[in-house]
């Protein structure tokens, strides 16, 4: 093989590897900070955070929803004028995904991916996917309708479904205990 042809193939191979690497990490990133999400949710007047302590039956219920024990002892949320904002993390395949969920009157108003750290499955952040959760409620502690998945993003979709279910469950719990 002549030298020019070898050089050409080497450059093409390098370009392909660089393109594939860039594509695989393109989903990663912080799309919105927690503070910006809260400011957007509450129109720049973010209320003081409140806390749900995870103990007893509540801790078990949270573990049942997630399929594993929750890492912390408490979950923070923000509540103002009937709206609650939850910032929750769940592991996709290997790394945590940070979600912002707004609940109003026992249903989801909005879901956003605030930070995505996985190499695949970042498509869950797009409105075409997240809008499926708008107005979703709990029925027997499960989401009241099916969510269409995304090929190649199954674990990220499951993580989002789990945190939305958790946010709705905690929304109901905090409304009952007020």
JSON list of C-alpha atoms in Angstrom, two decimals:
[
{"chain": "A", "resi": 1, "resn": "UNK", "atom": "CA", "xyz": [0.00, 0.00, 0.00]},
{"chain": "A", "resi": 2, "resn": "UNK", "atom": "CA", "xyz": [1.45, 3.37, -0.85]},
{"chain": "A", "resi": 3, "resn": "UNK", "atom": "CA", "xyz": [2.21, 5.94, 1.77]},
{"chain": "A", "resi": 4, "resn": "UNK", "atom": "CA", "xyz": [-0.47, 8.45, 0.70]},
{"chain": "A", "resi": 5, "resn": "UNK", "atom": "CA", "xyz": [-3.23, 5.85, 0.81]},
{"chain": "A", "resi": 6, "resn": "UNK", "atom": "CA", "xyz": [-2.09, 4.66, 4.24]},
{"chain": "A", "resi": 7, "resn": "UNK", "atom": "CA", "xyz": [-2.05, 8.26, 5.50]},
{"chain": "A", "resi": 8, "resn": "UNK", "atom": "CA", "xyz": [-5.56, 8.84, 4.10]},
{"chain": "A", "resi": 9, "resn": "UNK", "atom": "CA", "xyz": [-6.96, 5.71, 5.83]},
{"chain": "A", "resi": 10, "resn": "UNK", "atom": "CA", "xyz": [-5.27, 6.70, 9.09]},
{"chain": "A", "resi": 11, "resn": "UNK", "atom": "CA", "xyz": [-6.87, 10.16, 8.99]},
{"chain": "A", "resi": 12, "resn": "UNK", "atom": "CA", "xyz": [-10.28, 8.69, 8.18]},
{"chain": "A", "resi": 13, "resn": "UNK", "atom": "CA", "xyz": [-9.95, 6.18, 11.03]},
{"chain": "A", "resi": 14, "resn": "UNK", "atom": "CA", "xyz": [-8.94, 8.93, 13.43]},
{"chain": "A", "resi": 15, "resn": "UNK", "atom": "CA", "xyz": [-11.90, 11.08, 12.32]},
{"chain": "A", "resi": 16, "resn": "UNK", "atom": "CA", "xyz": [-14.31, 8.16, 12.85]},
{"chain": "A", "resi": 17, "resn": "UNK", "atom": "CA", "xyz": [-12.95, 7.47, 16.34]},
{"chain": "A", "resi": 18, "resn": "UNK", "atom": "CA", "xyz": [-13.16, 11.17, 17.29]},
{"chain": "A", "resi": 19, "resn": "UNK", "atom": "CA", "xyz": [-16.71, 11.41, 15.94]},
{"chain": "A", "resi": 20, "resn": "UNK", "atom": "CA", "xyz": [-17.83, 8.31, 17.84]},
{"chain": "A", "resi": 21, "resn": "UNK", "atom": "CA", "xyz": [-16.22, 9.57, 21.04]},
{"chain": "A", "resi": 22, "resn": "UNK", "atom": "CA", "xyz": [-17.85, 12.98, 20.70]},
{"chain": "A", "resi": 23, "resn": "UNK", "atom": "CA", "xyz": [-21.23, 11.37, 19.97]},
{"chain": "A", "resi": 24, "resn": "UNK", "atom": "CA", "xyz": [-21.04, 9.04, 22.98]},
{"chain": "A", "resi": 25, "resn": "UNK", "atom": "CA", "xyz": [-20.36, 11.84, 25.46]},
{"chain": "A", "resi": 26, "resn": "UNK", "atom": "CA", "xyz": [-22.64, 14.41, 23.86]},
{"chain": "A", "resi": 27, "resn": "UNK", "atom": "CA", "xyz": [-25.56, 13.46, 26.13]},
{"chain": "A", "resi": 28, "resn": "UNK", "atom": "CA", "xyz": [-23.57, 14.22, 29.27]},
{"chain": "A", "resi": 29, "resn": "UNK", "atom": "CA", "xyz": [-23.92, 17.56, 30.89]},
{"chain": "A", "resi": 30, "resn": "UNK", "atom": "CA", "xyz": [-25.62, 19.90, 33.29]},
{"chain": "A", "resi": 31, "resn": "UNK", "atom": "CA", "xyz": [-28.59, 21.34, 31.47]},
{"chain": "A", "resi": 32, "resn": "UNK", "atom": "CA", "xyz": [-29.90, 23.46, 34.32]},
{"chain": "A", "resi": 33, "resn": "UNK", "atom": "CA", "xyz": [-28.68, 24.08, 37.85]},
{"chain": "A", "resi": 34, "resn": "UNK", "atom": "CA", "xyz": [-30.91, 23.29, 40.81]},
{"chain": "A", "resi": 35, "resn": "UNK", "atom": "CA", "xyz": [-31.08, 27.00, 41.62]},
{"chain": "A", "resi": 36, "resn": "UNK", "atom": "CA", "xyz": [-32.11, 27.94, 38.07]},
{"chain": "A", "resi": 37, "resn": "UNK", "atom": "CA", "xyz": [-34.79, 25.23, 38.06]},
{"chain": "A", "resi": 38, "resn": "UNK", "atom": "CA", "xyz": [-36.23, 26.52, 41.33]},
{"chain": "A", "resi": 39, "resn": "UNK", "atom": "CA", "xyz": [-36.08, 30.16, 40.17]},
{"chain": "A", "resi": 40, "resn": "UNK", "atom": "CA", "xyz": [-37.90, 29.20, 36.95]},
{"chain": "A", "resi": 41, "resn": "UNK", "atom": "CA", "xyz": [-40.47, 27.17, 38.86]},
{"chain": "A", "resi": 42, "resn": "UNK", "atom": "CA", "xyz": [-41.25, 29.83, 41.45]},
{"chain": "A", "resi": 43, "resn": "UNK", "atom": "CA", "xyz": [-40.67, 32.96, 39.32]},
{"chain": "A", "resi": 44, "resn": "UNK", "atom": "CA", "xyz": [-37.51, 34.10, 41.10]},
{"chain": "A", "resi": 45, "resn": "UNK", "atom": "CA", "xyz": [-39.07, 33.90, 44.59]},
{"chain": "A", "resi": 46, "resn": "UNK", "atom": "CA", "xyz": [-37.95, 30.47, 45.72]},
{"chain": "A", "resi": 47, "resn": "UNK", "atom": "CA", "xyz": [-39.56, 29.42, 49.01]},
{"chain": "A", "resi": 48, "resn": "UNK", "atom": "CA", "xyz": [-37.56, 27.96, 51.85]},
{"chain": "A", "resi": 49, "resn": "UNK", "atom": "CA", "xyz": [-37.00, 24.23, 51.42]},
{"chain": "A", "resi": 50, "resn": "UNK", "atom": "CA", "xyz": [-38.92, 21.72, 53.49]},
{"chain": "A", "resi": 51, "resn": "UNK", "atom": "CA", "xyz": [-37.90, 18.20, 54.42]},
{"chain": "A", "resi": 52, "resn": "UNK", "atom": "CA", "xyz": [-39.47, 14.75, 54.35]},
{"chain": "A", "resi": 53, "resn": "UNK", "atom": "CA", "xyz": [-37.71, 12.48, 56.83]},
{"chain": "A", "resi": 54, "resn": "UNK", "atom": "CA", "xyz": [-37.44, 8.90, 55.58]},
{"chain": "A", "resi": 55, "resn": "UNK", "atom": "CA", "xyz": [-38.22, 6.64, 58.50]},
{"chain": "A", "resi": 56, "resn": "UNK", "atom": "CA", "xyz": [-40.39, 3.67, 59.25]},
{"chain": "A", "resi": 57, "resn": "UNK", "atom": "CA", "xyz": [-43.05, 2.75, 56.70]},
{"chain": "A", "resi": 58, "resn": "UNK", "atom": "CA", "xyz": [-42.19, 5.74, 54.52]},
{"chain": "A", "resi": 59, "resn": "UNK", "atom": "CA", "xyz": [-38.60, 4.52, 54.13]},
{"chain": "A", "resi": 60, "resn": "UNK", "atom": "CA", "xyz": [-39.89, 1.09, 53.10]},
{"chain": "A", "resi": 61, "resn": "UNK", "atom": "CA", "xyz": [-42.36, 2.59, 50.62]},
{"chain": "A", "resi": 62, "resn": "UNK", "atom": "CA", "xyz": [-39.62, 4.71, 49.04]},
{"chain": "A", "resi": 63, "resn": "UNK", "atom": "CA", "xyz": [-37.39, 1.63, 48.74]},
{"chain": "A", "resi": 64, "resn": "UNK", "atom": "CA", "xyz": [-40.27, -0.27, 47.10]},
{"chain": "A", "resi": 65, "resn": "UNK", "atom": "CA", "xyz": [-40.77, 2.52, 44.55]},
{"chain": "A", "resi": 66, "resn": "UNK", "atom": "CA", "xyz": [-37.07, 2.80, 43.69]},
{"chain": "A", "resi": 67, "resn": "UNK", "atom": "CA", "xyz": [-36.25, -0.89, 43.93]},
{"chain": "A", "resi": 68, "resn": "UNK", "atom": "CA", "xyz": [-33.48, -0.11, 46.42]},
{"chain": "A", "resi": 69, "resn": "UNK", "atom": "CA", "xyz": [-32.95, 1.86, 49.62]},
{"chain": "A", "resi": 70, "resn": "UNK", "atom": "CA", "xyz": [-32.77, 5.63, 49.25]},
{"chain": "A", "resi": 71, "resn": "UNK", "atom": "CA", "xyz": [-29.28, 6.87, 50.04]},
{"chain": "A", "resi": 72, "resn": "UNK", "atom": "CA", "xyz": [-30.21, 9.78, 52.31]},
{"chain": "A", "resi": 73, "resn": "UNK", "atom": "CA", "xyz": [-32.23, 10.16, 55.47]},
{"chain": "A", "resi": 74, "resn": "UNK", "atom": "CA", "xyz": [-34.36, 12.99, 54.09]},
{"chain": "A", "resi": 75, "resn": "UNK", "atom": "CA", "xyz": [-35.63, 14.46, 50.85]},
{"chain": "A", "resi": 76, "resn": "UNK", "atom": "CA", "xyz": [-35.90, 18.20, 50.33]},
{"chain": "A", "resi": 77, "resn": "UNK", "atom": "CA", "xyz": [-38.71, 19.87, 48.45]},
{"chain": "A", "resi": 78, "resn": "UNK", "atom": "CA", "xyz": [-40.00, 23.38, 47.86]},
{"chain": "A", "resi": 79, "resn": "UNK", "atom": "CA", "xyz": [-43.68, 24.30, 48.22]},
{"chain": "A", "resi": 80, "resn": "UNK", "atom": "CA", "xyz": [-45.49, 27.48, 47.27]},
{"chain": "A", "resi": 81, "resn": "UNK", "atom": "CA", "xyz": [-49.07, 28.20, 46.23]},
{"chain": "A", "resi": 82, "resn": "UNK", "atom": "CA", "xyz": [-50.00, 24.57, 45.64]},
{"chain": "A", "resi": 83, "resn": "UNK", "atom": "CA", "xyz": [-46.89, 23.71, 43.60]},
{"chain": "A", "resi": 84, "resn": "UNK", "atom": "CA", "xyz": [-44.10, 21.51, 44.87]},
{"chain": "A", "resi": 85, "resn": "UNK", "atom": "CA", "xyz": [-40.67, 21.16, 43.32]},
{"chain": "A", "resi": 86, "resn": "UNK", "atom": "CA", "xyz": [-38.63, 18.03, 43.85]},
{"chain": "A", "resi": 87, "resn": "UNK", "atom": "CA", "xyz": [-34.99, 17.60, 42.87]},
{"chain": "A", "resi": 88, "resn": "UNK", "atom": "CA", "xyz": [-34.22, 13.90, 42.90]},
{"chain": "A", "resi": 89, "resn": "UNK", "atom": "CA", "xyz": [-31.41, 11.70, 41.64]},
{"chain": "A", "resi": 90, "resn": "UNK", "atom": "CA", "xyz": [-31.54, 8.14, 40.40]},
{"chain": "A", "resi": 91, "resn": "UNK", "atom": "CA", "xyz": [-28.97, 5.90, 38.79]},
{"chain": "A", "resi": 92, "resn": "UNK", "atom": "CA", "xyz": [-29.55, 5.24, 35.09]},
{"chain": "A", "resi": 93, "resn": "UNK", "atom": "CA", "xyz": [-27.17, 2.47, 34.13]},
{"chain": "A", "resi": 94, "resn": "UNK", "atom": "CA", "xyz": [-24.10, 3.43, 36.13]},
{"chain": "A", "resi": 95, "resn": "UNK", "atom": "CA", "xyz": [-24.29, 7.10, 37.05]},
{"chain": "A", "resi": 96, "resn": "UNK", "atom": "CA", "xyz": [-26.82, 9.41, 38.70]},
{"chain": "A", "resi": 97, "resn": "UNK", "atom": "CA", "xyz": [-29.27, 11.46, 36.67]},
{"chain": "A", "resi": 98, "resn": "UNK", "atom": "CA", "xyz": [-30.66, 14.59, 38.34]},
{"chain": "A", "resi": 99, "resn": "UNK", "atom": "CA", "xyz": [-34.33, 15.32, 37.73]},
{"chain": "A", "resi": 100, "resn": "UNK", "atom": "CA", "xyz": [-36.50, 18.30, 38.54]},
{"chain": "A", "resi": 101, "resn": "UNK", "atom": "CA", "xyz": [-40.17, 17.42, 39.00]},
{"chain": "A", "resi": 102, "resn": "UNK", "atom": "CA", "xyz": [-42.99, 19.88, 39.62]},
{"chain": "A", "resi": 103, "resn": "UNK", "atom": "CA", "xyz": [-46.18, 18.49, 41.15]},
{"chain": "A", "resi": 104, "resn": "UNK", "atom": "CA", "xyz": [-49.50, 20.26, 41.49]},
{"chain": "A", "resi": 105, "resn": "UNK", "atom": "CA", "xyz": [-52.73, 18.79, 42.90]},
{"chain": "A", "resi": 106, "resn": "UNK", "atom": "CA", "xyz": [-51.44, 15.18, 42.95]},
{"chain": "A", "resi": 107, "resn": "UNK", "atom": "CA", "xyz": [-50.25, 15.24, 39.33]},
{"chain": "A", "resi": 108, "resn": "UNK", "atom": "CA", "xyz": [-47.09, 16.09, 37.45]},
{"chain": "A", "resi": 109, "resn": "UNK", "atom": "CA", "xyz": [-46.90, 19.53, 35.95]},
{"chain": "A", "resi": 110, "resn": "UNK", "atom": "CA", "xyz": [-43.41, 19.18, 34.48]},
{"chain": "A", "resi": 111, "resn": "UNK", "atom": "CA", "xyz": [-40.34, 16.94, 34.45]},
{"chain": "A", "resi": 112, "resn": "UNK", "atom": "CA", "xyz": [-36.87, 18.10, 33.48]},
{"chain": "A", "resi": 113, "resn": "UNK", "atom": "CA", "xyz": [-33.50, 16.42, 33.33]},
{"chain": "A", "resi": 114, "resn": "UNK", "atom": "CA", "xyz": [-31.20, 18.81, 35.13]},
{"chain": "A", "resi": 115, "resn": "UNK", "atom": "CA", "xyz": [-27.97, 16.80, 34.86]},
{"chain": "A", "resi": 116, "resn": "UNK", "atom": "CA", "xyz": [-27.21, 13.70, 32.83]},
{"chain": "A", "resi": 117, "resn": "UNK", "atom": "CA", "xyz": [-23.99, 11.78, 33.47]},
{"chain": "A", "resi": 118, "resn": "UNK", "atom": "CA", "xyz": [-24.49, 8.58, 31.45]},
{"chain": "A", "resi": 119, "resn": "UNK", "atom": "CA", "xyz": [-22.94, 7.95, 28.05]},
{"chain": "A", "resi": 120, "resn": "UNK", "atom": "CA", "xyz": [-26.28, 6.80, 26.57]},
{"chain": "A", "resi": 121, "resn": "UNK", "atom": "CA", "xyz": [-29.93, 7.55, 27.02]},
{"chain": "A", "resi": 122, "resn": "UNK", "atom": "CA", "xyz": [-29.73, 11.34, 27.02]},
{"chain": "A", "resi": 123, "resn": "UNK", "atom": "CA", "xyz": [-32.78, 11.48, 24.75]},
{"chain": "A", "resi": 124, "resn": "UNK", "atom": "CA", "xyz": [-34.94, 11.41, 27.88]},
{"chain": "A", "resi": 125, "resn": "UNK", "atom": "CA", "xyz": [-34.21, 15.10, 28.34]},
{"chain": "A", "resi": 126, "resn": "UNK", "atom": "CA", "xyz": [-36.11, 16.21, 25.25]},
{"chain": "A", "resi": 127, "resn": "UNK", "atom": "CA", "xyz": [-39.65, 17.61, 25.57]},
{"chain": "A", "resi": 128, "resn": "UNK", "atom": "CA", "xyz": [-40.88, 15.04, 23.04]},
{"chain": "A", "resi": 129, "resn": "UNK", "atom": "CA", "xyz": [-40.23, 12.44, 25.74]},
{"chain": "A", "resi": 130, "resn": "UNK", "atom": "CA", "xyz": [-40.84, 14.36, 28.99]},
{"chain": "A", "resi": 131, "resn": "UNK", "atom": "CA", "xyz": [-44.26, 15.67, 27.91]},
{"chain": "A", "resi": 132, "resn": "UNK", "atom": "CA", "xyz": [-45.61, 12.13, 28.36]},
{"chain": "A", "resi": 133, "resn": "UNK", "atom": "CA", "xyz": [-45.44, 12.78, 32.11]},
{"chain": "A", "resi": 134, "resn": "UNK", "atom": "CA", "xyz": [-47.56, 15.94, 32.03]},
{"chain": "A", "resi": 135, "resn": "UNK", "atom": "CA", "xyz": [-50.72, 15.46, 34.13]},
{"chain": "A", "resi": 136, "resn": "UNK", "atom": "CA", "xyz": [-49.74, 11.89, 35.06]},
{"chain": "A", "resi": 137, "resn": "UNK", "atom": "CA", "xyz": [-51.00, 10.71, 38.47]},
{"chain": "A", "resi": 138, "resn": "UNK", "atom": "CA", "xyz": [-50.64, 7.73, 40.75]},
{"chain": "A", "resi": 139, "resn": "UNK", "atom": "CA", "xyz": [-53.12, 4.90, 40.74]},
{"chain": "A", "resi": 140, "resn": "UNK", "atom": "CA", "xyz": [-52.42, 2.23, 43.38]},
{"chain": "A", "resi": 141, "resn": "UNK", "atom": "CA", "xyz": [-48.93, 3.73, 43.83]},
{"chain": "A", "resi": 142, "resn": "UNK", "atom": "CA", "xyz": [-48.11, 3.28, 40.12]},
{"chain": "A", "resi": 143, "resn": "UNK", "atom": "CA", "xyz": [-48.21, 5.77, 37.25]},
{"chain": "A", "resi": 144, "resn": "UNK", "atom": "CA", "xyz": [-51.73, 5.90, 35.85]},
{"chain": "A", "resi": 145, "resn": "UNK", "atom": "CA", "xyz": [-50.68, 5.45, 32.22]},
{"chain": "A", "resi": 146, "resn": "UNK", "atom": "CA", "xyz": [-47.97, 3.79, 30.17]},
{"chain": "A", "resi": 147, "resn": "UNK", "atom": "CA", "xyz": [-44.85, 5.65, 29.15]},
{"chain": "A", "resi": 148, "resn": "UNK", "atom": "CA", "xyz": [-43.35, 4.93, 25.74]},
{"chain": "A", "resi": 149, "resn": "UNK", "atom": "CA", "xyz": [-39.70, 4.01, 26.09]},
{"chain": "A", "resi": 150, "resn": "UNK", "atom": "CA", "xyz": [-36.72, 4.96, 23.97]},
{"chain": "A", "resi": 151, "resn": "UNK", "atom": "CA", "xyz": [-34.63, 2.29, 22.30]},
{"chain": "A", "resi": 152, "resn": "UNK", "atom": "CA", "xyz": [-31.17, 2.33, 23.85]},
{"chain": "A", "resi": 153, "resn": "UNK", "atom": "CA", "xyz": [-32.32, 4.38, 26.85]},
{"chain": "A", "resi": 154, "resn": "UNK", "atom": "CA", "xyz": [-34.27, 1.77, 28.80]},
{"chain": "A", "resi": 155, "resn": "UNK", "atom": "CA", "xyz": [-32.46, 2.28, 32.11]},
{"chain": "A", "resi": 156, "resn": "UNK", "atom": "CA", "xyz": [-32.67, 6.08, 31.87]},
{"chain": "A", "resi": 157, "resn": "UNK", "atom": "CA", "xyz": [-36.41, 5.80, 31.14]},
{"chain": "A", "resi": 158, "resn": "UNK", "atom": "CA", "xyz": [-36.85, 3.50, 34.15]},
{"chain": "A", "resi": 159, "resn": "UNK", "atom": "CA", "xyz": [-34.94, 5.96, 36.34]},
{"chain": "A", "resi": 160, "resn": "UNK", "atom": "CA", "xyz": [-37.22, 8.81, 35.25]},
{"chain": "A", "resi": 161, "resn": "UNK", "atom": "CA", "xyz": [-40.34, 6.73, 35.83]},
{"chain": "A", "resi": 162, "resn": "UNK", "atom": "CA", "xyz": [-39.09, 5.82, 39.32]},
{"chain": "A", "resi": 163, "resn": "UNK", "atom": "CA", "xyz": [-38.39, 9.42, 40.38]},
{"chain": "A", "resi": 164, "resn": "UNK", "atom": "CA", "xyz": [-41.69, 10.66, 38.95]},
{"chain": "A", "resi": 165, "resn": "UNK", "atom": "CA", "xyz": [-43.50, 7.93, 40.90]},
{"chain": "A", "resi": 166, "resn": "UNK", "atom": "CA", "xyz": [-41.52, 8.88, 44.01]},
{"chain": "A", "resi": 167, "resn": "UNK", "atom": "CA", "xyz": [-42.28, 12.60, 43.61]},
{"chain": "A", "resi": 168, "resn": "UNK", "atom": "CA", "xyz": [-46.01, 11.88, 43.25]},
{"chain": "A", "resi": 169, "resn": "UNK", "atom": "CA", "xyz": [-45.96, 9.54, 46.25]},
{"chain": "A", "resi": 170, "resn": "UNK", "atom": "CA", "xyz": [-44.14, 12.13, 48.37]},
{"chain": "A", "resi": 171, "resn": "UNK", "atom": "CA", "xyz": [-46.49, 14.86, 47.11]},
{"chain": "A", "resi": 172, "resn": "UNK", "atom": "CA", "xyz": [-49.43, 12.83, 48.40]},
{"chain": "A", "resi": 173, "resn": "UNK", "atom": "CA", "xyz": [-47.60, 12.00, 51.65]},
{"chain": "A", "resi": 174, "resn": "UNK", "atom": "CA", "xyz": [-46.73, 15.65, 52.38]},
{"chain": "A", "resi": 175, "resn": "UNK", "atom": "CA", "xyz": [-50.29, 16.78, 51.56]},
{"chain": "A", "resi": 176, "resn": "UNK", "atom": "CA", "xyz": [-51.75, 14.25, 54.01]},
{"chain": "A", "resi": 177, "resn": "UNK", "atom": "CA", "xyz": [-49.33, 15.09, 56.80]},
{"chain": "A", "resi": 178, "resn": "UNK", "atom": "CA", "xyz": [-49.87, 18.88, 56.54]}
]
